């Protein structure tokens, strides 16, 4: 999602003043773009002295497909997250109102869905009826 330069500058200034909250990562705003990624992990992972989460601590990654580089989400990240052993990868594509749930070792299981479906993702059930497509 691209932002105009004035909005981008204001968001960076606000983000720089926000305190760190354990378990909540700040939205990365780089090159005028907002990174649309969410990770789910056990609260116990925050008790580690490690400066960052280790891949085996992440249970689910959710990505919103970008309009500028969709291949990265559909190809590179699928390969990378599977190689890291992250058990679930939910890919949401607002370009056409669809998505894919990747699971099983190596993402052998790929379940496609349309916005509006109720989707099982690991131990969760996600109602996608509130998801919107790009304008």
Coordinates of C-alpha atoms in Angstrom, one line a residue:
X1 CA 0.0 0.0 0.0
X2 CA 1.7 3.2 -1.1
X3 CA 1.5 6.4 0.9
X4 CA 2.1 10.0 -0.2
X5 CA 5.4 11.6 1.1
X6 CA 3.7 13.8 3.7
X7 CA 1.7 10.9 5.2
X8 CA 4.8 8.7 5.1
X9 CA 6.9 11.3 7.0
X10 CA 4.2 11.8 9.6
X11 CA 3.8 8.1 10.2
X12 CA 7.6 7.6 10.6
X13 CA 7.6 10.5 13.1
X14 CA 4.7 9.0 15.1
X15 CA 6.2 5.5 15.0
X16 CA 9.6 6.7 16.3
X17 CA 7.9 8.0 19.5
X18 CA 5.9 4.9 20.3
X19 CA 7.1 2.7 23.1
X20 CA 7.9 -0.9 22.5
X21 CA 5.1 -3.3 23.6
X22 CA 6.2 -6.9 24.4
X23 CA 4.7 -9.3 21.8
X24 CA 3.6 -6.5 19.5
X25 CA 5.8 -5.5 16.6
X26 CA 5.6 -2.0 15.1
X27 CA 4.4 -1.7 11.6
X28 CA 7.4 -1.3 9.3
X29 CA 7.1 1.6 7.0
X30 CA 9.9 1.5 4.5
X31 CA 10.2 3.3 1.1
X32 CA 6.7 4.6 1.5
X33 CA 5.3 1.1 1.8
X34 CA 3.5 -0.5 4.8
X35 CA 4.5 -4.1 5.4
X36 CA 1.4 -6.2 5.8
X37 CA 2.6 -9.2 7.8
X38 CA 1.4 -10.7 11.1
X39 CA 3.0 -13.5 13.1
X40 CA 1.3 -15.6 15.8
X41 CA 3.4 -17.2 18.5
X42 CA 3.1 -18.6 22.0
X43 CA 3.4 -16.0 24.8
X44 CA 6.2 -18.1 26.3
X45 CA 8.4 -17.1 23.3
X46 CA 8.6 -13.6 24.8
X47 CA 10.3 -14.9 27.9
X48 CA 13.4 -15.8 25.9
X49 CA 16.5 -13.7 26.2
X50 CA 16.9 -13.8 22.4
X51 CA 16.6 -10.4 20.7
X52 CA 14.1 -11.8 18.1
X53 CA 11.7 -14.8 17.7
X54 CA 13.2 -17.9 16.3
X55 CA 11.4 -19.6 13.4
X56 CA 10.4 -22.6 15.5
X57 CA 8.5 -20.3 17.9
X58 CA 6.3 -18.9 15.1
X59 CA 3.0 -20.9 14.7
X60 CA 1.4 -18.8 11.9
X61 CA 2.4 -16.1 9.5
X62 CA -0.3 -14.1 7.7
X63 CA 0.6 -12.1 4.6
X64 CA -1.4 -9.6 2.6
X65 CA -0.4 -9.9 -1.1
X66 CA 1.0 -6.6 -2.4
X67 CA 0.0 -5.2 -5.7
X68 CA 3.6 -4.3 -6.6
X69 CA 5.3 -7.7 -5.9
X70 CA 2.8 -10.6 -5.6
X71 CA 5.4 -13.2 -6.7
X72 CA 7.3 -12.6 -3.5
X73 CA 4.4 -13.7 -1.4
X74 CA 3.3 -16.6 -3.6
X75 CA 6.7 -18.0 -4.3
X76 CA 9.7 -16.7 -2.2
X77 CA 7.9 -16.5 1.1
X78 CA 6.1 -19.9 0.7
X79 CA 9.5 -21.5 0.1
X80 CA 11.2 -19.5 3.0
X81 CA 8.5 -20.1 5.6
X82 CA 8.3 -23.8 4.8
X83 CA 12.1 -24.1 5.0
X84 CA 12.0 -22.4 8.4
X85 CA 9.5 -24.9 9.6
X86 CA 6.7 -22.4 10.3
X87 CA 3.6 -24.7 10.4
X88 CA 1.0 -22.4 8.9
X89 CA 1.1 -19.6 6.3
X90 CA -2.1 -17.8 5.5
X91 CA -1.9 -15.8 2.3
X92 CA -4.6 -13.2 1.7
X93 CA -4.9 -11.7 -1.8
X94 CA -7.1 -8.5 -1.9
X95 CA -6.5 -8.2 -5.7
X96 CA -9.1 -10.9 -6.4
X97 CA -10.6 -11.7 -3.0
X98 CA -9.0 -15.1 -2.5
X99 CA -6.4 -16.7 -0.3
X100 CA -4.5 -19.9 0.4
X101 CA -3.8 -21.7 3.7
X102 CA -0.5 -23.5 3.5
X103 CA 0.1 -26.2 6.1
X104 CA 1.6 -29.6 6.8
X105 CA 5.3 -30.2 6.6
X106 CA 6.7 -28.3 3.7
X107 CA 3.3 -26.8 2.9
X108 CA 2.2 -30.0 1.2
X109 CA -1.4 -28.9 1.9
X110 CA -2.6 -25.8 0.1
X111 CA -6.3 -25.0 0.7
X112 CA -7.7 -22.2 -1.4
X113 CA -10.5 -20.0 -0.2
X114 CA -12.6 -17.0 -1.3
X115 CA -13.3 -13.9 0.8
X116 CA -16.5 -14.7 2.7
X117 CA -15.5 -18.3 3.5
X118 CA -14.9 -19.6 7.0
X119 CA -11.4 -21.0 6.9
X120 CA -9.7 -23.5 9.2
X121 CA -6.1 -22.5 9.9
X122 CA -4.4 -24.8 12.4
X123 CA -6.3 -24.7 15.7
X124 CA -8.2 -21.6 14.6
X125 CA -11.2 -20.9 12.4
X126 CA -11.1 -17.6 10.6
X127 CA -14.2 -15.8 9.2
X128 CA -13.0 -14.0 6.1
X129 CA -16.3 -12.2 5.4
X130 CA -14.9 -8.9 6.7
X131 CA -11.9 -8.9 4.3
X132 CA -12.0 -6.3 1.5
X133 CA -10.5 -6.3 -2.0
X134 CA -8.3 -3.5 -3.3
X135 CA -10.3 -0.7 -4.8

